[in-house]
Amino acid sequence: MRQPTHILNDDLAMRYAAGALPEAYALAVATHVSLCDEARAKLAGYEALGGCVLSDCETEAVADDALSRCLERLDEKPAVKPKTAPVCKVLPAPLTDYVGGDVNAIKWSRLGGGVRQSILRTSGSATARLLYIPAGQAVPDHGHNGMELTVVLQGAFSDETDRFARGDIEIATEDLDHQPIAEAGADCICLAATDAPLRFNALMPRLLQPLFRI
Ligand code: ZN
């Protein structure tokens, strides 16, 4: 299996391990992690650190070497669970629970230009949606009022920063304006999580924005 080249950063891994992310972001991280060995190892490190800090809290006094022991545990190679037999699926396990199946169970609504979305039911301040972008099609160019996490599930897209394929996560923040374009070949399916409306540069998407809740 191809391993992603764009992986989650330490800040996201730490907040995920601490259970501090809104559900939509946590879903994006879990989806990415399920497709990326390196991200899984990084996360296991932060989870070990979290457990370590908690177990030290329970003792009367923290041993002088507690921190160095924690750090040593971080250096230990976390056990990566053996992969099960490959199944030709687009949606990894964290997503099938939300969708109730694989791609054919997704209930799409049209956004125009062949682009489709399916908003997933999540609680909290952020929103998660699946996006379907036909091969070669561009998403209207936009900026971000908050953080946008995009995980590629099928196909690939490119924007001003790089190329993103299955398992890759793009972390877009307020300083990025971009126009993702799906690669020729397979149609692109992604999971996108946002905590604020996008800033579209063209009028048409701006007008349609409230309708599409994007
Ligand atoms: Zn974006």
PDB file of C-alpha atoms and ligand atoms in Angstrom:
ATOM      1  CA  MET A   1       0.000   0.000   0.000  1.00  0.00           C
ATOM      2  CA  ARG A   2       1.302   3.480  -0.846  1.00  0.00           C
ATOM      3  CA  GLN A   3       2.264   5.388   2.270  1.00  0.00           C
ATOM      4  CA  PRO A   4       1.165   9.016   2.510  1.00  0.00           C
ATOM      5  CA  THR A   5       3.788  11.731   2.170  1.00  0.00           C
ATOM      6  CA  HIS A   6       1.724  14.438   3.868  1.00  0.00           C
ATOM      7  CA  ILE A   7       1.140  13.421   7.452  1.00  0.00           C
ATOM      8  CA  LEU A   8      -0.450  14.995  10.506  1.00  0.00           C
ATOM      9  CA  ASN A   9       1.633  17.437  12.573  1.00  0.00           C
ATOM     10  CA  ASP A  10       2.579  17.148  16.243  1.00  0.00           C
ATOM     11  CA  ASP A  11      -0.015  19.675  17.341  1.00  0.00           C
ATOM     12  CA  LEU A  12      -2.883  17.673  15.840  1.00  0.00           C
ATOM     13  CA  ALA A  13      -1.496  14.355  17.114  1.00  0.00           C
ATOM     14  CA  MET A  14      -1.198  15.755  20.622  1.00  0.00           C
ATOM     15  CA  ARG A  15      -4.684  17.253  20.629  1.00  0.00           C
ATOM     16  CA  TYR A  16      -6.158  14.048  19.194  1.00  0.00           C
ATOM     17  CA  ALA A  17      -4.396  11.900  21.824  1.00  0.00           C
ATOM     18  CA  ALA A  18      -5.703  14.229  24.538  1.00  0.00           C
ATOM     19  CA  GLY A  19      -9.262  13.962  23.175  1.00  0.00           C
ATOM     20  CA  ALA A  20      -9.245  17.733  22.639  1.00  0.00           C
ATOM     21  CA  LEU A  21     -10.351  17.889  18.986  1.00  0.00           C
ATOM     22  CA  PRO A  22     -13.929  18.535  17.828  1.00  0.00           C
ATOM     23  CA  GLU A  23     -15.490  15.371  16.426  1.00  0.00           C
ATOM     24  CA  ALA A  24     -15.130  16.405  12.758  1.00  0.00           C
ATOM     25  CA  TYR A  25     -11.380  17.011  13.117  1.00  0.00           C
ATOM     26  CA  ALA A  26     -10.970  13.838  15.173  1.00  0.00           C
ATOM     27  CA  LEU A  27     -12.677  11.917  12.374  1.00  0.00           C
ATOM     28  CA  ALA A  28     -10.273  13.400   9.805  1.00  0.00           C
ATOM     29  CA  VAL A  29      -7.276  12.474  11.973  1.00  0.00           C
ATOM     30  CA  ALA A  30      -8.600   8.943  12.618  1.00  0.00           C
ATOM     31  CA  THR A  31      -9.214   8.451   8.896  1.00  0.00           C
ATOM     32  CA  HIS A  32      -5.720   9.667   7.994  1.00  0.00           C
ATOM     33  CA  VAL A  33      -4.114   7.560  10.750  1.00  0.00           C
ATOM     34  CA  SER A  34      -5.902   4.437   9.532  1.00  0.00           C
ATOM     35  CA  LEU A  35      -4.192   4.925   6.141  1.00  0.00           C
ATOM     36  CA  CYS A  36      -0.746   5.997   7.342  1.00  0.00           C
ATOM     37  CA  ASP A  37       1.771   3.909   9.334  1.00  0.00           C
ATOM     38  CA  GLU A  38       3.940   6.931  10.158  1.00  0.00           C
ATOM     39  CA  ALA A  39       0.995   8.903  11.556  1.00  0.00           C
ATOM     40  CA  ARG A  40      -0.097   5.853  13.579  1.00  0.00           C
ATOM     41  CA  ALA A  41       3.378   5.578  15.119  1.00  0.00           C
ATOM     42  CA  LYS A  42       3.437   9.295  15.910  1.00  0.00           C
ATOM     43  CA  LEU A  43       0.041   9.096  17.567  1.00  0.00           C
ATOM     44  CA  ALA A  44       1.030   6.013  19.579  1.00  0.00           C
ATOM     45  CA  GLY A  45       3.932   8.065  20.950  1.00  0.00           C
ATOM     46  CA  TYR A  46       1.633  10.823  22.170  1.00  0.00           C
ATOM     47  CA  GLU A  47      -0.835   8.311  23.590  1.00  0.00           C
ATOM     48  CA  ALA A  48       2.023   6.638  25.502  1.00  0.00           C
ATOM     49  CA  LEU A  49       3.107  10.024  26.808  1.00  0.00           C
ATOM     50  CA  GLY A  50      -0.452  10.832  27.900  1.00  0.00           C
ATOM     51  CA  GLY A  51      -0.772   7.503  29.712  1.00  0.00           C
ATOM     52  CA  CYS A  52       2.605   8.035  31.294  1.00  0.00           C
ATOM     53  CA  VAL A  53       1.687  11.472  32.622  1.00  0.00           C
ATOM     54  CA  LEU A  54      -1.605  10.142  34.010  1.00  0.00           C
ATOM     55  CA  SER A  55      -0.008   7.168  35.746  1.00  0.00           C
ATOM     56  CA  ASP A  56       2.557   9.466  37.333  1.00  0.00           C
ATOM     57  CA  CYS A  57      -0.252  11.657  38.670  1.00  0.00           C
ATOM     58  CA  GLU A  58      -1.537   8.761  40.734  1.00  0.00           C
ATOM     59  CA  THR A  59       1.669   8.366  42.718  1.00  0.00           C
ATOM     60  CA  GLU A  60       2.448  10.490  45.756  1.00  0.00           C
ATOM     61  CA  ALA A  61       5.637  11.908  44.379  1.00  0.00           C
ATOM     62  CA  VAL A  62       6.935  11.919  40.855  1.00  0.00           C
ATOM     63  CA  ALA A  63      10.265  10.170  40.592  1.00  0.00           C
ATOM     64  CA  ASP A  64      13.134  12.347  39.461  1.00  0.00           C
ATOM     65  CA  ASP A  65      13.581  10.285  36.337  1.00  0.00           C
ATOM     66  CA  ALA A  66       9.858  10.251  35.371  1.00  0.00           C
ATOM     67  CA  LEU A  67      10.286  12.577  32.431  1.00  0.00           C
ATOM     68  CA  SER A  68      13.310  10.779  31.024  1.00  0.00           C
ATOM     69  CA  ARG A  69      11.455   7.460  31.364  1.00  0.00           C
ATOM     70  CA  CYS A  70       8.521   8.941  29.483  1.00  0.00           C
ATOM     71  CA  LEU A  71      10.788  10.163  26.743  1.00  0.00           C
ATOM     72  CA  GLU A  72      12.479   6.771  26.516  1.00  0.00           C
ATOM     73  CA  ARG A  73       9.094   5.173  26.019  1.00  0.00           C
ATOM     74  CA  LEU A  74       8.438   7.596  23.200  1.00  0.00           C
ATOM     75  CA  ASP A  75      11.590   6.387  21.483  1.00  0.00           C
ATOM     76  CA  GLU A  76      10.447   2.780  21.664  1.00  0.00           C
ATOM     77  CA  LYS A  77       9.039   1.669  18.383  1.00  0.00           C
ATOM     78  CA  PRO A  78       5.281   1.347  18.876  1.00  0.00           C
ATOM     79  CA  ALA A  79       3.831  -1.955  17.762  1.00  0.00           C
ATOM     80  CA  VAL A  80       2.009  -1.508  14.485  1.00  0.00           C
ATOM     81  CA  LYS A  81      -0.874  -3.888  14.271  1.00  0.00           C
ATOM     82  CA  PRO A  82      -0.574  -6.422  11.461  1.00  0.00           C
ATOM     83  CA  LYS A  83      -2.660  -5.508   8.482  1.00  0.00           C
ATOM     84  CA  THR A  84      -5.677  -7.598   7.748  1.00  0.00           C
ATOM     85  CA  ALA A  85      -6.162  -9.068   4.296  1.00  0.00           C
ATOM     86  CA  PRO A  86      -6.501  -6.242   1.774  1.00  0.00           C
ATOM     87  CA  VAL A  87     -10.101  -5.476   0.924  1.00  0.00           C
ATOM     88  CA  CYS A  88     -10.842  -3.225  -2.021  1.00  0.00           C
ATOM     89  CA  LYS A  89     -12.536  -0.459  -0.083  1.00  0.00           C
ATOM     90  CA  VAL A  90     -12.442   3.300  -0.467  1.00  0.00           C
ATOM     91  CA  LEU A  91     -13.614   4.279   3.000  1.00  0.00           C
ATOM     92  CA  PRO A  92     -11.485   3.154   5.958  1.00  0.00           C
ATOM     93  CA  ALA A  93     -13.168   1.926   9.154  1.00  0.00           C
ATOM     94  CA  PRO A  94     -13.582   5.277  10.957  1.00  0.00           C
ATOM     95  CA  LEU A  95     -15.663   6.541   8.031  1.00  0.00           C
ATOM     96  CA  THR A  96     -17.769   3.474   7.282  1.00  0.00           C
ATOM     97  CA  ASP A  97     -19.284   3.867  10.743  1.00  0.00           C
ATOM     98  CA  TYR A  98     -20.508   7.354   9.792  1.00  0.00           C
ATOM     99  CA  VAL A  99     -21.640   6.484   6.292  1.00  0.00           C
ATOM    100  CA  GLY A 100     -23.114   3.097   7.143  1.00  0.00           C
ATOM    101  CA  GLY A 101     -21.113   1.320   4.444  1.00  0.00           C
ATOM    102  CA  ASP A 102     -18.604   2.034   1.693  1.00  0.00           C
ATOM    103  CA  VAL A 103     -18.816   4.548  -1.177  1.00  0.00           C
ATOM    104  CA  ASN A 104     -22.071   3.211  -2.566  1.00  0.00           C
ATOM    105  CA  ALA A 105     -23.792   4.018   0.769  1.00  0.00           C
ATOM    106  CA  ILE A 106     -22.889   7.742   0.575  1.00  0.00           C
ATOM    107  CA  LYS A 107     -25.853  10.049   0.049  1.00  0.00           C
ATOM    108  CA  TRP A 108     -24.468  12.774  -2.215  1.00  0.00           C
ATOM    109  CA  SER A 109     -25.903  16.195  -2.994  1.00  0.00           C
ATOM    110  CA  ARG A 110     -24.791  18.214  -6.002  1.00  0.00           C
ATOM    111  CA  LEU A 111     -22.670  21.350  -5.671  1.00  0.00           C
ATOM    112  CA  GLY A 112     -22.357  22.120  -9.402  1.00  0.00           C
ATOM    113  CA  GLY A 113     -19.728  21.264 -11.994  1.00  0.00           C
ATOM    114  CA  GLY A 114     -20.111  17.595 -11.141  1.00  0.00           C
ATOM    115  CA  VAL A 115     -18.801  18.225  -7.615  1.00  0.00           C
ATOM    116  CA  ARG A 116     -20.844  16.522  -4.900  1.00  0.00           C
ATOM    117  CA  GLN A 117     -20.818  16.591  -1.126  1.00  0.00           C
ATOM    118  CA  SER A 118     -22.192  14.594   1.750  1.00  0.00           C
ATOM    119  CA  ILE A 119     -22.229  16.261   5.159  1.00  0.00           C
ATOM    120  CA  LEU A 120     -21.587  13.794   7.974  1.00  0.00           C
ATOM    121  CA  ARG A 121     -23.363  13.965  11.287  1.00  0.00           C
ATOM    122  CA  THR A 122     -20.851  15.192  13.880  1.00  0.00           C
ATOM    123  CA  SER A 123     -21.239  17.162  17.079  1.00  0.00           C
ATOM    124  CA  GLY A 124     -19.271  20.213  18.165  1.00  0.00           C
ATOM    125  CA  SER A 125     -17.949  23.285  16.445  1.00  0.00           C
ATOM    126  CA  ALA A 126     -16.481  21.724  13.289  1.00  0.00           C
ATOM    127  CA  THR A 127     -18.158  20.154  10.242  1.00  0.00           C
ATOM    128  CA  ALA A 128     -17.110  17.060   8.283  1.00  0.00           C
ATOM    129  CA  ARG A 129     -18.108  16.395   4.677  1.00  0.00           C
ATOM    130  CA  LEU A 130     -17.192  13.952   1.965  1.00  0.00           C
ATOM    131  CA  LEU A 131     -16.409  15.619  -1.351  1.00  0.00           C
ATOM    132  CA  TYR A 132     -16.571  14.013  -4.776  1.00  0.00           C
ATOM    133  CA  ILE A 133     -14.589  15.876  -7.444  1.00  0.00           C
ATOM    134  CA  PRO A 134     -14.649  14.476 -11.000  1.00  0.00           C
ATOM    135  CA  ALA A 135     -11.218  13.812 -12.506  1.00  0.00           C
ATOM    136  CA  GLY A 136      -9.760  17.019 -13.946  1.00  0.00           C
ATOM    137  CA  GLN A 137     -12.335  19.233 -12.202  1.00  0.00           C
ATOM    138  CA  ALA A 138     -11.326  22.191 -10.002  1.00  0.00           C
ATOM    139  CA  VAL A 139     -12.883  23.283  -6.728  1.00  0.00           C
ATOM    140  CA  PRO A 140     -13.533  27.079  -6.688  1.00  0.00           C
ATOM    141  CA  ASP A 141     -10.500  28.883  -5.383  1.00  0.00           C
ATOM    142  CA  HIS A 142     -10.850  29.881  -1.735  1.00  0.00           C
ATOM    143  CA  GLY A 143      -9.214  30.916   1.520  1.00  0.00           C
ATOM    144  CA  HIS A 144      -9.973  29.692   5.043  1.00  0.00           C
ATOM    145  CA  ASN A 145     -11.400  31.429   8.099  1.00  0.00           C
ATOM    146  CA  GLY A 146     -10.200  28.606  10.322  1.00  0.00           C
ATOM    147  CA  MET A 147      -8.495  25.251   9.791  1.00  0.00           C
ATOM    148  CA  GLU A 148      -9.436  22.879   6.968  1.00  0.00           C
ATOM    149  CA  LEU A 149      -8.264  19.265   7.186  1.00  0.00           C
ATOM    150  CA  THR A 150      -8.580  17.314   3.929  1.00  0.00           C
ATOM    151  CA  VAL A 151      -7.852  13.580   3.711  1.00  0.00           C
ATOM    152  CA  VAL A 152      -7.754  11.976   0.260  1.00  0.00           C
ATOM    153  CA  LEU A 153      -9.609   8.653  -0.018  1.00  0.00           C
ATOM    154  CA  GLN A 154      -9.556   8.046  -3.771  1.00  0.00           C
ATOM    155  CA  GLY A 155      -7.747   9.659  -6.700  1.00  0.00           C
ATOM    156  CA  ALA A 156      -5.575  12.694  -6.067  1.00  0.00           C
ATOM    157  CA  PHE A 157      -5.655  16.481  -6.217  1.00  0.00           C
ATOM    158  CA  SER A 158      -3.072  19.195  -6.579  1.00  0.00           C
ATOM    159  CA  ASP A 159      -3.090  22.777  -5.420  1.00  0.00           C
ATOM    160  CA  GLU A 160      -0.619  25.647  -5.090  1.00  0.00           C
ATOM    161  CA  THR A 161       1.259  23.759  -2.358  1.00  0.00           C
ATOM    162  CA  ASP A 162       1.640  20.171  -3.610  1.00  0.00           C
ATOM    163  CA  ARG A 163      -0.013  16.953  -4.779  1.00  0.00           C
ATOM    164  CA  PHE A 164      -2.156  14.922  -2.372  1.00  0.00           C
ATOM    165  CA  ALA A 165      -3.126  11.272  -2.925  1.00  0.00           C
ATOM    166  CA  ARG A 166      -4.844   8.521  -0.930  1.00  0.00           C
ATOM    167  CA  GLY A 167      -4.108   8.780   2.782  1.00  0.00           C
ATOM    168  CA  ASP A 168      -2.484  12.220   2.567  1.00  0.00           C
ATOM    169  CA  ILE A 169      -3.767  14.959   4.853  1.00  0.00           C
ATOM    170  CA  GLU A 170      -3.650  18.627   3.877  1.00  0.00           C
ATOM    171  CA  ILE A 171      -3.735  21.051   6.785  1.00  0.00           C
ATOM    172  CA  ALA A 172      -4.911  24.407   5.422  1.00  0.00           C
ATOM    173  CA  THR A 173      -4.978  27.419   7.715  1.00  0.00           C
ATOM    174  CA  GLU A 174      -5.959  31.060   7.375  1.00  0.00           C
ATOM    175  CA  ASP A 175      -2.795  31.991   5.515  1.00  0.00           C
ATOM    176  CA  LEU A 176      -3.491  29.617   2.597  1.00  0.00           C
ATOM    177  CA  ASP A 177      -5.506  30.476  -0.511  1.00  0.00           C
ATOM    178  CA  HIS A 178      -5.781  27.532  -2.875  1.00  0.00           C
ATOM    179  CA  GLN A 179      -7.608  25.937  -5.751  1.00  0.00           C
ATOM    180  CA  PRO A 180      -7.578  22.134  -5.483  1.00  0.00           C
ATOM    181  CA  ILE A 181      -7.810  20.409  -8.880  1.00  0.00           C
ATOM    182  CA  ALA A 182      -8.596  16.696  -9.138  1.00  0.00           C
ATOM    183  CA  GLU A 183      -6.023  14.777 -11.131  1.00  0.00           C
ATOM    184  CA  ALA A 184      -6.946  13.235 -14.463  1.00  0.00           C
ATOM    185  CA  GLY A 185      -7.747   9.543 -14.167  1.00  0.00           C
ATOM    186  CA  ALA A 186      -9.820   8.513 -11.149  1.00  0.00           C
ATOM    187  CA  ASP A 187     -12.450  10.838  -9.695  1.00  0.00           C
ATOM    188  CA  CYS A 188     -11.262  12.235  -6.380  1.00  0.00           C
ATOM    189  CA  ILE A 189     -13.056  11.524  -3.106  1.00  0.00           C
ATOM    190  CA  CYS A 190     -11.906  13.340   0.032  1.00  0.00           C
ATOM    191  CA  LEU A 191     -12.982  13.930   3.581  1.00  0.00           C
ATOM    192  CA  ALA A 192     -12.859  17.621   4.537  1.00  0.00           C
ATOM    193  CA  ALA A 193     -13.306  19.012   8.051  1.00  0.00           C
ATOM    194  CA  THR A 194     -13.674  22.744   8.687  1.00  0.00           C
ATOM    195  CA  ASP A 195     -14.553  24.912  11.668  1.00  0.00           C
ATOM    196  CA  ALA A 196     -15.536  28.055   9.745  1.00  0.00           C
ATOM    197  CA  PRO A 197     -17.007  28.918   6.335  1.00  0.00           C
ATOM    198  CA  LEU A 198     -14.527  29.011   3.445  1.00  0.00           C
ATOM    199  CA  ARG A 199     -13.676  32.369   1.819  1.00  0.00           C
ATOM    200  CA  PHE A 200     -14.545  31.953  -1.868  1.00  0.00           C
ATOM    201  CA  ASN A 201     -12.949  34.450  -4.205  1.00  0.00           C
ATOM    202  CA  ALA A 202     -15.566  34.210  -6.979  1.00  0.00           C
ATOM    203  CA  LEU A 203     -19.096  35.545  -6.653  1.00  0.00           C
ATOM    204  CA  MET A 204     -21.051  32.437  -7.637  1.00  0.00           C
ATOM    205  CA  PRO A 205     -19.739  30.117  -4.942  1.00  0.00           C
ATOM    206  CA  ARG A 206     -20.127  32.958  -2.416  1.00  0.00           C
ATOM    207  CA  LEU A 207     -23.810  33.241  -3.310  1.00  0.00           C
ATOM    208  CA  LEU A 208     -24.377  29.498  -3.090  1.00  0.00           C
ATOM    209  CA  GLN A 209     -22.340  29.077   0.075  1.00  0.00           C
ATOM    210  CA  PRO A 210     -25.167  29.371   2.655  1.00  0.00           C
ATOM    211  CA  LEU A 211     -27.203  26.831   0.721  1.00  0.00           C
ATOM    212  CA  PHE A 212     -24.388  24.303   0.659  1.00  0.00           C
ATOM    213  CA  ARG A 213     -23.207  25.035   4.224  1.00  0.00           C
ATOM    214  CA  ILE A 214     -19.614  25.072   3.030  1.00  0.00           C
TER     215      ILE A 214
HETATM  216 ZN    ZN B   1      -9.353  24.715   1.236  1.00  0.00          ZN
END
